[in-house]
Amino acid sequence: MSFIKDQYTVFNYRDIFFSYHMSEDKRCSSMALNHYLVYVYSGEYRIIEGKKRTVIRPGECVFVRRDNRVNMEKLSVGDQPFRGIFMMLKRPFLRSLYQKMEKREFPAGAGKFRQSTVILPATTEIESLFLSLTPYFDSSVVPADEMMELKQIEGVYSLLNIDKRFYPTLFDFTEPWKIDILGFLEQNYMYDLSMEEIASFTGRSLSTFKRDFKKLSDLPPQKWLIQRRLKAAYDMIKQDGKRVSEVYCEVGFKNLSHFSVAFKKQYGFSPGK
C-alpha cells in the first residue's frame, strides 16, 4: 500500500514504512501507539519531548517506545530530502514471536526502558538490516510479506542483542486501563491520533469510545479535536506572540496549509492576521 501527496511519499509493506519527503515544509507526526525502529538515510528526524530535542541524522537509528508523548518531525536538509524507514512492531506480531521463543534466553531481573526514545549504537546487525531494505524505496520493487516479516524478526533480535532491557520492553502485553476520555484528550489533543488509537489509549473499543464520547459532547470527537487545536493555536499566536510556523505542528496539524485553511474556516480570517 502507498500514498503520494505533494512531495511526500510513503510505501507500506507489512508495517514497514518507506518514507520520502522533499519539501521545505516539515512533516509532523506524534504519539506512537506501537513500538518503532526508525532509520534515517538522508535529511533529519527530530523527536521533541517537552524541552528535550533529539535529532536523528543519516546513518543513525532510534527506537521509539509505544504509548509515549513525543512530537516527531521529518525534515529535508539543504538539497537532501528526508528518506527513512519506519519499522512498526505491533503487539500481535511481538506476542506471536514471543510464543515461539525459547524462554531460557530471557535474562532474569532486567528492567524495562522508561525513556520514550533510545538512540541505538551503530551495530553491524542494525546497519545490515536497513541497508538490505534500501531497494524497496523503488516502488516498482514489491517485497513478499514473508520477507518483510523476516526483517521485522531480524529487527527484534538486533534490539535484544543490544540491551537486555529490550526483553521486558518489547514483550510487555499489558493492556491499558479504562481512563477518563476528556482528561486524556485535554492532555493529548496535540497528537495526531486516529479514533481507533484514542479508543485504545483510553482502554476502550472504538464503538464503546464513540458511545461514551457522545455522553460528554454534542460534537463528534474529530471535530472536538480540531476546535481544541485551533483554540490552542489562537491563544499561542495572540497571547504568546508565537509565529504561525511555530504553532501548527505544536497543536497537532500535519502541515501549514491544512492548518491555515482550518483556522480561517473557524475564525473567519487567516492565522497571520
XYZ file of N, CA and C in Angstrom:
819
model
N 0.843 -1.190 0.000
C 0.000 0.000 0.000
C 0.877 1.237 0.000
N 0.451 2.280 -0.716
C 1.244 3.503 -0.756
C 0.339 4.694 -0.943
N 0.846 5.886 -0.586
C 0.146 7.107 -0.936
C 1.168 8.175 -1.250
N 0.780 9.075 -2.178
C 1.645 10.167 -2.599
C 0.836 11.449 -2.522
N 1.346 12.443 -1.812
C 0.660 13.724 -1.719
C 1.701 14.821 -1.744
N 1.521 15.786 -2.685
C 2.503 16.837 -2.872
C 3.854 16.177 -3.124
N 4.837 16.473 -2.285
C 6.163 15.875 -2.440
C 6.454 14.922 -1.281
N 5.412 14.257 -0.813
C 5.519 13.366 0.335
C 5.034 11.988 -0.076
N 5.883 10.986 0.048
C 5.562 9.648 -0.420
C 5.824 8.631 0.680
N 4.899 7.696 0.857
C 5.081 6.623 1.823
C 4.647 5.307 1.183
N 5.482 4.298 1.295
C 5.132 2.947 0.895
C 5.094 2.089 2.155
N 4.032 1.313 2.301
C 3.864 0.470 3.483
C 3.816 -0.986 3.055
N 4.822 -1.748 3.474
C 4.863 -3.175 3.203
C 4.886 -3.922 4.530
N 3.724 -4.441 4.918
C 3.585 -5.226 6.141
C 4.185 -4.519 7.365
N 3.734 -3.285 7.596
C 4.127 -2.489 8.760
C 5.580 -2.022 8.714
N 6.185 -2.028 7.534
C 7.478 -1.376 7.333
C 7.229 -0.240 6.343
N 7.436 0.993 6.799
C 7.081 2.176 6.023
C 8.346 2.813 5.429
N 8.305 3.044 4.130
C 9.392 3.710 3.418
C 8.927 5.132 3.148
N 9.533 6.103 3.817
C 9.061 7.485 3.785
C 10.038 8.370 3.015
N 9.489 9.133 2.067
C 10.278 10.049 1.248
C 9.593 11.410 1.294
N 10.328 12.439 1.703
C 9.744 13.774 1.856
C 10.713 14.802 1.302
N 10.267 15.550 0.284
C 11.124 16.554 -0.331
C 10.366 17.874 -0.396
N 10.547 18.696 0.619
C 9.845 19.968 0.703
C 10.464 20.778 1.825
N 10.291 22.104 1.771
C 10.741 22.942 2.872
C 9.813 22.811 4.073
N 8.594 22.354 3.838
C 7.613 22.173 4.901
C 7.942 20.893 5.666
N 7.990 20.961 6.989
C 8.282 19.768 7.773
C 7.022 18.930 7.919
N 7.206 17.617 8.018
C 6.092 16.697 8.215
C 6.065 16.302 9.677
N 4.886 16.372 10.292
C 4.772 16.153 11.729
C 3.960 14.888 12.011
N 4.402 14.148 12.992
C 3.635 13.010 13.487
C 3.870 12.935 14.986
N 3.081 12.116 15.655
C 3.205 12.145 17.107
C 2.563 10.938 17.770
N 3.000 10.698 18.971
C 2.459 9.710 19.898
C 2.291 8.334 19.265
N 3.272 7.493 19.401
C 3.257 6.167 18.793
C 2.442 5.192 19.622
N 1.478 4.548 18.973
C 0.697 3.520 19.645
C 1.478 2.217 19.727
N 2.399 2.013 18.773
C 3.226 0.807 18.732
C 4.705 1.179 18.817
N 5.535 0.196 19.134
C 6.980 0.408 19.091
C 7.411 0.641 17.644
N 8.450 1.468 17.477
C 9.014 1.728 16.147
C 10.534 1.656 16.196
N 11.093 1.166 15.099
C 12.502 1.371 14.798
C 12.547 2.354 13.644
N 13.319 3.441 13.780
C 13.388 4.459 12.728
C 14.840 4.608 12.293
N 15.073 4.397 11.013
C 16.421 4.538 10.445
C 16.389 5.663 9.418
N 17.318 6.608 9.522
C 17.353 7.765 8.630
C 18.445 7.565 7.581
N 18.058 7.707 6.305
C 19.016 7.626 5.200
C 19.510 9.007 4.803
N 18.615 9.990 4.801
C 19.004 11.370 4.486
C 18.009 12.312 5.138
N 18.395 13.599 5.250
C 17.561 14.554 5.962
C 17.718 14.396 7.465
N 16.712 14.817 8.213
C 16.748 14.725 9.675
C 15.401 14.269 10.215
N 15.465 13.558 11.314
C 14.267 13.158 12.053
C 14.423 13.710 13.462
N 13.493 14.555 13.871
C 13.579 15.207 15.180
C 12.484 14.698 16.105
N 12.855 14.429 17.331
C 11.914 13.973 18.348
C 11.929 14.980 19.484
N 10.768 15.589 19.757
C 10.681 16.621 20.789
C 9.810 16.113 21.926
N 10.357 16.109 23.119
C 9.629 15.681 24.322
C 9.832 16.747 25.387
N 8.814 17.614 25.559
C 8.975 18.739 26.461
C 10.052 19.669 25.934
N 11.068 19.922 26.741
C 12.171 20.787 26.337
C 13.335 19.996 25.730
N 13.210 18.692 25.730
C 14.275 17.842 25.192
C 14.065 17.604 23.703
N 15.116 17.821 22.909
C 15.060 17.598 21.463
C 16.168 16.636 21.050
N 15.786 15.583 20.362
C 16.733 14.593 19.870
C 16.715 14.624 18.342
N 17.882 14.714 17.725
C 17.983 14.776 16.269
C 18.641 13.493 15.764
N 17.951 12.812 14.862
C 18.472 11.584 14.256
C 18.947 11.931 12.846
N 20.212 11.684 12.580
C 20.832 12.077 11.316
C 21.103 10.854 10.448
N 21.500 11.072 9.193
C 21.730 9.951 8.280
C 22.673 8.894 8.853
N 22.265 7.629 8.717
C 23.061 6.520 9.225
C 22.768 6.178 10.664
N 21.832 6.910 11.308
C 21.501 6.663 12.712
C 20.126 6.020 12.831
N 19.948 5.284 13.936
C 18.709 4.553 14.171
C 18.234 4.810 15.597
N 16.920 4.939 15.760
C 16.356 5.195 17.078
C 15.188 4.243 17.322
N 15.042 3.815 18.560
C 13.890 3.025 18.993
C 12.921 3.973 19.675
N 11.662 3.987 19.218
C 10.624 4.830 19.801
C 9.641 3.917 20.533
N 9.555 4.084 21.848
C 8.701 3.218 22.666
C 7.236 3.588 22.487
N 6.377 2.599 22.526
C 4.943 2.840 22.347
C 4.349 3.569 23.554
N 3.157 4.132 23.327
C 2.396 4.827 24.372
C 3.166 5.995 24.972
N 3.937 6.704 24.149
C 4.678 7.851 24.665
C 4.029 9.150 24.201
N 4.545 10.262 24.674
C 4.016 11.573 24.308
C 5.150 12.426 23.762
N 5.447 12.232 22.516
C 6.508 12.998 21.863
C 6.001 13.526 20.530
N 6.579 14.628 20.077
C 6.334 15.139 18.732
C 7.491 14.724 17.843
N 7.176 14.312 16.617
C 8.199 13.833 15.700
C 8.098 14.586 14.388
N 9.236 15.027 13.859
C 9.274 15.830 12.642
C 10.245 15.222 11.634
N 9.818 15.202 10.360
C 10.671 14.770 9.259
C 11.043 16.001 8.455
N 12.332 16.234 8.257
C 12.762 17.445 7.569
C 13.788 17.155 6.486
N 13.672 17.882 5.380
C 14.745 17.918 4.388
C 15.857 18.803 4.937
N 17.085 18.537 4.539
C 18.223 19.350 4.959
C 18.976 19.784 3.711
N 18.931 21.088 3.418
C 19.542 21.583 2.196
C 18.861 20.968 0.992
N 19.643 20.370 0.100
C 19.055 19.723 -1.067
C 18.827 18.234 -0.833
N 18.988 17.800 0.432
C 18.800 16.393 0.769
C 17.386 16.165 1.310
N 16.558 15.384 0.613
C 15.206 15.110 1.111
C 15.265 14.206 2.336
N 14.171 14.167 3.078
C 14.095 13.174 4.146
C 13.776 11.819 3.526
N 14.606 10.836 3.847
C 14.333 9.447 3.477
C 14.594 8.595 4.700
N 13.596 7.827 5.086
C 13.765 6.993 6.260
C 12.860 5.783 6.218
N 13.189 4.799 7.035
C 12.378 3.589 7.162
C 11.868 3.490 8.588
N 10.568 3.238 8.698
C 9.908 3.093 9.989
C 9.417 1.651 10.105
N 9.988 0.903 11.016
C 9.594 -0.486 11.220
C 8.691 -0.554 12.448
N 7.413 -0.827 12.221
C 6.450 -0.897 13.309
C 6.447 -2.303 13.911
N 6.455 -2.370 15.244
C 6.427 -3.655 15.947
C 5.154 -3.695 16.793
N 4.099 -4.292 16.224
C 2.800 -4.318 16.889
C 2.724 -5.436 17.923
N 1.780 -5.294 18.850
C 1.586 -6.290 19.893
C 1.328 -7.694 19.342
N 0.402 -7.872 18.382
C 0.153 -9.242 17.891
C 1.400 -9.910 17.309
N 2.199 -9.131 16.549
C 3.433 -9.681 15.983
C 4.398 -10.080 17.099
N 4.571 -9.204 18.079
C 5.503 -9.492 19.178
C 5.006 -10.651 20.032
N 3.692 -10.729 20.230
C 3.145 -11.835 21.021
C 3.368 -13.164 20.310
N 3.170 -13.185 18.991
C 3.392 -14.408 18.214
C 4.855 -14.831 18.269
N 5.761 -13.859 18.136
C 7.194 -14.157 18.198
C 7.583 -14.648 19.579
N 7.030 -14.028 20.610
C 7.324 -14.406 21.996
C 6.948 -15.863 22.263
N 5.812 -16.292 21.717
C 5.351 -17.658 21.951
C 6.261 -18.699 21.313
N 7.019 -18.281 20.300
C 7.908 -19.215 19.604
C 9.321 -19.230 20.186
N 9.619 -18.279 21.058
C 10.989 -18.139 21.551
C 11.264 -19.080 22.724
N 12.519 -19.434 22.849
C 12.957 -20.227 23.990
C 13.077 -19.294 25.195
N 12.262 -19.518 26.224
C 12.213 -18.583 27.356
C 13.501 -18.609 28.184
N 14.295 -19.663 28.021
C 15.560 -19.698 28.769
C 16.528 -18.632 28.279
N 16.246 -18.063 27.109
C 17.089 -16.993 26.586
C 16.886 -15.690 27.347
N 15.776 -15.576 28.042
C 15.412 -14.304 28.655
C 16.262 -14.038 29.897
N 16.853 -12.850 29.994
C 17.656 -12.512 31.178
C 16.767 -12.289 32.397
N 17.211 -12.738 33.529
C 16.437 -12.575 34.768
C 16.651 -11.182 35.342
N 15.577 -10.581 35.831
C 15.685 -9.315 36.557
C 15.932 -8.080 35.719
N 15.780 -8.165 34.388
C 16.014 -6.992 33.537
C 14.826 -6.035 33.634
N 15.102 -4.752 33.805
C 14.049 -3.746 33.874
C 13.759 -3.148 32.516
N 12.544 -2.609 32.347
C 12.145 -2.014 31.062
C 12.773 -0.638 30.878
N 12.875 -0.223 29.610
C 13.247 1.152 29.324
C 12.114 2.068 29.753
N 12.457 3.169 30.432
C 11.451 4.136 30.848
C 11.409 5.344 29.915
N 12.536 5.628 29.245
C 12.549 6.777 28.346
C 11.763 6.463 27.075
N 11.274 7.512 26.441
C 10.446 7.352 25.244
C 11.250 6.948 24.023
N 12.509 7.364 23.958
C 13.348 7.071 22.796
C 14.704 6.545 23.245
N 15.252 5.649 22.456
C 16.576 5.084 22.730
C 17.392 5.170 21.450
N 18.440 6.001 21.443
C 19.347 6.062 20.303
C 20.188 4.786 20.301
N 20.177 4.085 19.198
C 20.856 2.793 19.139
C 22.295 2.944 18.676
N 23.198 2.130 19.197
C 24.584 2.154 18.711
C 24.651 1.632 17.286
N 25.700 1.994 16.577
C 25.858 1.608 15.164
C 26.398 0.185 15.088
N 25.516 -0.802 15.311
C 25.944 -2.196 15.263
C 25.888 -2.725 13.831
N 26.607 -3.784 13.581
C 26.595 -4.417 12.267
C 25.199 -4.929 11.924
N 24.480 -5.455 12.946
C 23.145 -6.001 12.712
C 22.167 -4.935 12.245
N 22.172 -3.781 12.928
C 21.258 -2.698 12.565
C 21.588 -2.152 11.181
N 22.869 -1.930 10.924
C 23.274 -1.365 9.636
C 22.912 -2.299 8.484
N 23.209 -3.596 8.638
C 22.930 -4.536 7.545
C 21.424 -4.715 7.342
N 20.655 -4.661 8.424
C 19.200 -4.790 8.320
C 18.614 -3.696 7.435
N 18.948 -2.442 7.723
C 18.317 -1.342 6.996
C 18.928 -1.130 5.608
N 20.201 -1.441 5.447
C 20.775 -1.356 4.104
C 20.135 -2.385 3.173
N 19.740 -3.537 3.724
C 19.107 -4.563 2.898
C 17.703 -4.161 2.457
N 17.127 -3.139 3.111
C 15.789 -2.672 2.755
C 15.814 -1.530 1.733
N 16.995 -1.003 1.465
C 17.125 0.153 0.562
C 16.459 -0.041 -0.794
N 16.559 -1.207 -1.436
C 15.952 -1.350 -2.771
C 14.455 -1.084 -2.811
N 13.786 -1.215 -1.672
C 12.331 -1.077 -1.672
C 11.877 0.376 -1.638
N 12.818 1.331 -1.628
C 12.443 2.722 -1.859
C 11.954 2.893 -3.302
N 12.323 1.963 -4.168
C 11.812 1.934 -5.535
C 10.461 1.213 -5.499
N 9.379 1.953 -5.717
C 8.042 1.404 -5.549
C 7.709 0.303 -6.540
N 8.506 0.157 -7.584
C 8.241 -0.903 -8.557
C 8.729 -2.255 -8.049
N 9.521 -2.224 -6.970
C 10.020 -3.465 -6.376
C 9.168 -3.772 -5.153
N 8.270 -4.742 -5.257
C 7.334 -5.057 -4.174
C 7.802 -6.328 -3.466
N 8.157 -6.234 -2.197
C 8.653 -7.399 -1.471
C 7.520 -8.332 -1.051
N 7.849 -9.581 -0.851
C 6.881 -10.546 -0.339
C 6.642 -10.299 1.148
N 5.420 -10.542 1.601
C 5.100 -10.354 3.020
C 6.013 -11.182 3.916
N 6.335 -12.391 3.451
C 7.184 -13.271 4.257
C 8.572 -12.663 4.461
N 9.086 -11.969 3.435
C 10.387 -11.328 3.550
C 10.335 -10.172 4.555
N 9.247 -9.401 4.524
C 9.117 -8.285 5.456
C 8.973 -8.776 6.900
N 8.281 -9.905 7.074
C 8.164 -10.464 8.420
C 9.525 -10.912 8.944
N 10.332 -11.497 8.067
C 11.681 -11.892 8.467
C 12.511 -10.669 8.864
N 12.319 -9.551 8.164
C 13.040 -8.320 8.503
C 12.601 -7.801 9.876
N 11.318 -7.916 10.180
C 10.842 -7.496 11.499
C 11.457 -8.374 12.602
N 11.497 -9.670 12.348
C 12.110 -10.583 13.326
C 13.589 -10.240 13.502
N 14.254 -9.949 12.397
C 15.665 -9.540 12.457
C 15.818 -8.268 13.274
N 14.867 -7.335 13.111
C 14.905 -6.097 13.885
C 14.771 -6.345 15.374
N 13.869 -7.250 15.755
C 13.675 -7.572 17.176
C 14.937 -8.173 17.765
N 15.526 -9.140 17.074
C 16.737 -9.775 17.609
C 17.923 -8.807 17.628
N 17.954 -7.858 16.706
C 19.004 -6.834 16.747
C 18.893 -6.014 18.027
N 17.663 -5.683 18.418
C 17.445 -4.930 19.658
C 17.813 -5.763 20.881
N 17.392 -7.018 20.896
C 17.676 -7.882 22.047
C 19.176 -8.070 22.248
N 19.940 -8.066 21.168
C 21.397 -8.221 21.267
C 22.088 -6.940 21.718
N 21.398 -5.799 21.606
C 21.985 -4.523 22.007
C 21.874 -4.305 23.513
N 20.691 -4.607 24.083
C 20.466 -4.313 25.504
C 19.403 -5.261 26.044
N 19.681 -5.884 27.192
C 18.739 -6.858 27.769
C 17.429 -6.210 28.200
N 17.408 -4.892 28.365
C 16.167 -4.209 28.743
C 15.120 -4.241 27.643
N 15.540 -4.583 26.428
C 14.560 -4.699 25.352
C 13.662 -5.921 25.525
N 14.093 -6.927 26.270
C 13.238 -8.093 26.502
C 11.934 -7.697 27.191
N 11.977 -7.126 28.405
C 10.703 -6.743 29.053
C 9.997 -5.572 28.385
N 10.740 -4.734 27.642
C 10.110 -3.609 26.952
C 9.267 -4.081 25.775
N 9.828 -4.953 24.951
C 9.119 -5.431 23.764
C 8.013 -6.427 24.103
N 8.256 -7.268 25.100
C 7.316 -8.354 25.390
C 6.452 -8.055 26.614
N 6.023 -6.812 26.714
C 5.058 -6.398 27.732
C 3.700 -6.283 27.049
N 2.780 -7.157 27.399
C 1.492 -7.203 26.714
C 0.339 -6.721 27.598
N 0.666 -5.913 28.580
C -0.353 -5.356 29.456
C -1.253 -4.416 28.670
N -2.546 -4.577 28.814
C -3.499 -3.702 28.136
C -3.797 -2.483 29.014
N -4.085 -1.315 28.409
C -4.348 -0.116 29.202
C -5.675 -0.201 29.947
N -5.737 0.469 31.109
C -6.974 0.558 31.868
C -7.874 1.609 31.245
N -9.175 1.478 31.492
C -10.142 2.458 31.004
C -9.965 3.768 31.776
N -9.728 4.868 31.065
C -9.472 6.147 31.720
C -10.414 7.217 31.184
N -10.439 8.375 31.864
C -11.321 9.479 31.511
C -11.011 10.007 30.110
N -12.032 10.096 29.264
C -11.828 10.492 27.870
C -11.402 11.944 27.745
N -12.190 12.870 28.320
C -11.873 14.285 28.158
C -10.556 14.650 28.836
N -10.272 14.012 29.949
C -8.987 14.252 30.611
C -7.829 13.842 29.717
N -7.979 12.694 29.053
C -6.947 12.223 28.134
C -6.801 13.172 26.947
N -7.940 13.608 26.361
C -7.889 14.475 25.190
C -7.323 15.849 25.520
N -7.621 16.381 26.693
C -7.077 17.678 27.094
C -5.549 17.618 27.196
N -5.029 16.503 27.601
C -3.581 16.347 27.734
C -2.915 15.984 26.417
N -3.703 15.427 25.479
C -3.090 14.847 24.280
C -3.735 15.294 22.972
N -4.487 16.395 22.992
C -5.176 16.845 21.774
C -4.195 17.180 20.655
N -2.953 17.527 21.008
C -1.985 17.960 20.001
C -1.355 16.794 19.235
N -1.653 15.569 19.643
C -1.056 14.419 18.974
C -1.957 13.914 17.847
N -1.340 13.498 16.752
C -2.074 13.059 15.568
C -2.488 11.603 15.734
N -3.607 11.392 16.426
C -4.088 10.055 16.720
C -5.394 9.777 15.981
N -5.544 8.573 15.488
C -6.813 8.168 14.900
C -7.804 7.886 16.019
N -9.086 7.784 15.669
C -10.097 7.452 16.675
C -9.830 6.072 17.276
N -9.363 5.146 16.454
C -9.038 3.803 16.961
C -7.921 3.871 17.998
N -6.932 4.705 17.734
C -5.808 4.836 18.669
C -6.239 5.501 19.971
N -7.058 6.542 19.873
C -7.549 7.204 21.085
C -8.379 6.235 21.923
N -9.234 5.479 21.248
C -10.036 4.483 21.961
C -9.130 3.495 22.692
N -8.090 3.035 22.016
C -7.165 2.076 22.629
C -6.430 2.682 23.817
N -5.962 3.941 23.662
C -5.246 4.602 24.754
C -6.137 4.787 25.980
N -7.438 4.958 25.774
C -8.345 5.153 26.909
C -8.951 3.840 27.391
N -8.481 2.724 26.827
C -8.897 1.408 27.303
C -10.257 0.966 26.795
N -10.651 1.422 25.607
C -11.975 1.118 25.071
C -11.888 0.558 23.660
N -12.940 -0.136 23.268
C -13.117 -0.455 21.853
C -13.592 0.812 21.165
N -13.519 0.846 19.828
C -13.936 2.040 19.103
C -15.417 2.338 19.325
N -16.252 1.313 19.300
C -17.693 1.531 19.485
C -18.000 2.045 20.890
N -17.309 1.515 21.907
C -17.515 1.983 23.281
C -17.032 3.415 23.443
N -15.898 3.736 22.809
C -15.386 5.106 22.872
C -16.386 6.099 22.287
N -16.941 5.787 21.114
C -17.896 6.692 20.480
C -19.149 6.860 21.337
N -19.605 5.780 21.922
C -20.788 5.852 22.778
C -20.516 6.695 24.023
N -19.345 6.501 24.635
C -19.002 7.264 25.836
C -18.778 8.735 25.513
N -18.188 9.021 24.348
C -17.915 10.415 23.983
C -19.206 11.179 23.729
N -20.189 10.513 23.160
C -21.471 11.155 22.863
C -22.142 11.663 24.143
N -21.829 11.032 25.264
C -22.391 11.473 26.544
C -21.715 12.738 27.063
N -20.539 13.062 26.500
C -19.732 14.167 27.020
C -19.785 15.420 26.159
N -20.121 15.276 24.866
C -20.073 16.430 23.968
C -21.087 16.274 22.841
N -21.608 17.408 22.387
C -22.511 17.401 21.237
C -21.740 17.297 19.920
N -20.433 17.527 19.976
C -19.596 17.460 18.783
C -19.088 16.047 18.545
N -18.883 15.655 17.285
C -18.159 14.409 17.021
C -16.731 14.553 17.547
N -16.094 13.472 17.967
C -14.757 13.578 18.566
C -13.719 14.238 17.663
N -13.764 13.972 16.328
C -12.775 14.573 15.438
C -12.948 16.080 15.371
N -14.203 16.546 15.343
C -14.458 17.989 15.300
C -14.068 18.641 16.624
N -14.305 17.940 17.728
C -13.890 18.449 19.040
C -12.376 18.666 19.062
N -11.635 17.705 18.520
C -10.174 17.798 18.496
C -9.701 18.978 17.663
N -10.301 19.160 16.481
C -9.897 20.263 15.605
C -10.146 21.602 16.280
N -11.330 21.765 16.895
C -11.643 23.025 17.566
C -10.715 23.270 18.747
N -10.364 22.204 19.470
C -9.440 22.351 20.618
C -8.057 22.764 20.140
N -7.595 22.202 19.041
C -6.281 22.550 18.500
C -6.257 23.990 18.002
N -7.323 24.390 17.323
C -7.392 25.761 16.805
C -7.444 26.785 17.934
N -8.177 26.470 18.999
C -8.238 27.384 20.148
C -6.853 27.533 20.785
N -6.136 26.421 20.911
C -4.784 26.475 21.473
C -3.862 27.301 20.582
N -3.969 27.111 19.261
C -3.140 27.872 18.323
C -3.469 29.357 18.387
N -4.760 29.688 18.446
C -5.198 31.094 18.548
C -4.565 31.763 19.767
N -4.598 31.080 20.906
C -4.028 31.639 22.138
C -2.515 31.796 22.040
N -1.859 30.820 21.434
C -0.400 30.890 21.302
C 0.020 32.070 20.423
N -0.733 32.295 19.338
C -0.389 33.380 18.419
C -0.722 34.738 19.028
N -1.922 34.864 19.588
C -2.382 36.166 20.078
C -1.759 36.543 21.422
N -1.754 35.587 22.367
C -1.305 35.901 23.728
C 0.197 35.706 23.912
N 0.737 34.675 23.294
C 2.160 34.369 23.494
C 3.044 34.954 22.399
N 2.438 35.477 21.326
C 3.221 36.090 20.263
C 4.006 35.120 19.411
N 3.586 33.856 19.371
C 4.315 32.868 18.578
C 3.991 33.023 17.096
N 4.941 32.608 16.255
C 4.731 32.650 14.813
C 3.846 31.479 14.378
N 3.136 31.707 13.289
C 2.258 30.665 12.754
C 3.056 29.400 12.445
N 4.251 29.576 11.895
C 5.094 28.431 11.531
C 5.548 27.631 12.743
N 5.459 28.223 13.934
C 5.858 27.524 15.153
C 4.729 26.694 15.737
N 3.494 27.148 15.568
C 2.407 26.556 16.348
C 1.671 25.417 15.662
N 1.686 25.374 14.320
C 0.796 24.413 13.669
C 1.153 22.968 14.016
N 2.448 22.652 14.064
C 2.859 21.299 14.474
C 2.606 21.089 15.963
N 2.842 22.141 16.730
C 2.729 22.042 18.186
C 1.318 21.680 18.630
N 0.316 22.124 17.870
C -1.065 21.825 18.261
C -1.640 20.602 17.548
N -0.859 19.983 16.639
C -1.292 18.713 16.084
C -1.651 18.675 14.619
N -1.398 19.768 13.873
C -1.661 19.742 12.438
C -0.428 19.202 11.709
N -0.675 18.489 10.605
C 0.427 17.852 9.894
C 1.205 18.822 9.029
N 0.532 19.829 8.476
C 1.256 20.788 7.660
C 0.577 22.146 7.721
N 1.304 23.160 7.287
C 0.879 24.553 7.438
C -0.368 24.879 6.628
N -0.457 24.345 5.421
C -1.598 24.689 4.570
C -2.913 24.176 5.150
N -2.916 22.947 5.670
C -4.132 22.404 6.283
C -4.522 23.225 7.513
N -3.528 23.619 8.283
C -3.792 24.436 9.473
C -4.420 25.768 9.087
N -3.851 26.438 8.089
C -4.338 27.764 7.683
C -5.777 27.707 7.199
N -6.121 26.682 6.426
C -7.484 26.531 5.917
C -8.462 26.312 7.074
N -8.106 25.424 8.003
C -8.989 25.143 9.140
C -9.147 26.362 10.038
N -8.052 27.099 10.236
C -8.092 28.292 11.090
C -9.020 29.344 10.496
N -8.899 29.597 9.204
C -9.737 30.611 8.549
C -11.203 30.195 8.553
N -11.453 28.913 8.404
C -12.829 28.420 8.435
C -13.435 28.609 9.823
N -12.623 28.430 10.867
C -13.115 28.559 12.245
C -13.294 30.010 12.658
N -12.343 30.897 12.311
C -12.345 32.257 12.837
C -12.670 33.332 11.799
N -12.699 32.962 10.533
C -13.074 33.939 9.511
C -11.921 34.769 8.996
N -10.709 34.524 9.450
C -9.530 35.239 8.964
C -8.333 34.313 9.110
N -7.265 34.639 8.376
C -6.086 33.777 8.368
C -5.335 33.881 9.697
N -4.571 32.866 10.069
C -3.808 32.936 11.321
C -2.797 34.070 11.332
N -2.283 34.460 10.150
C -1.331 35.557 10.084
C -1.934 36.905 10.484
N -3.234 37.045 10.348
C -3.908 38.288 10.713
C -4.355 38.326 12.165
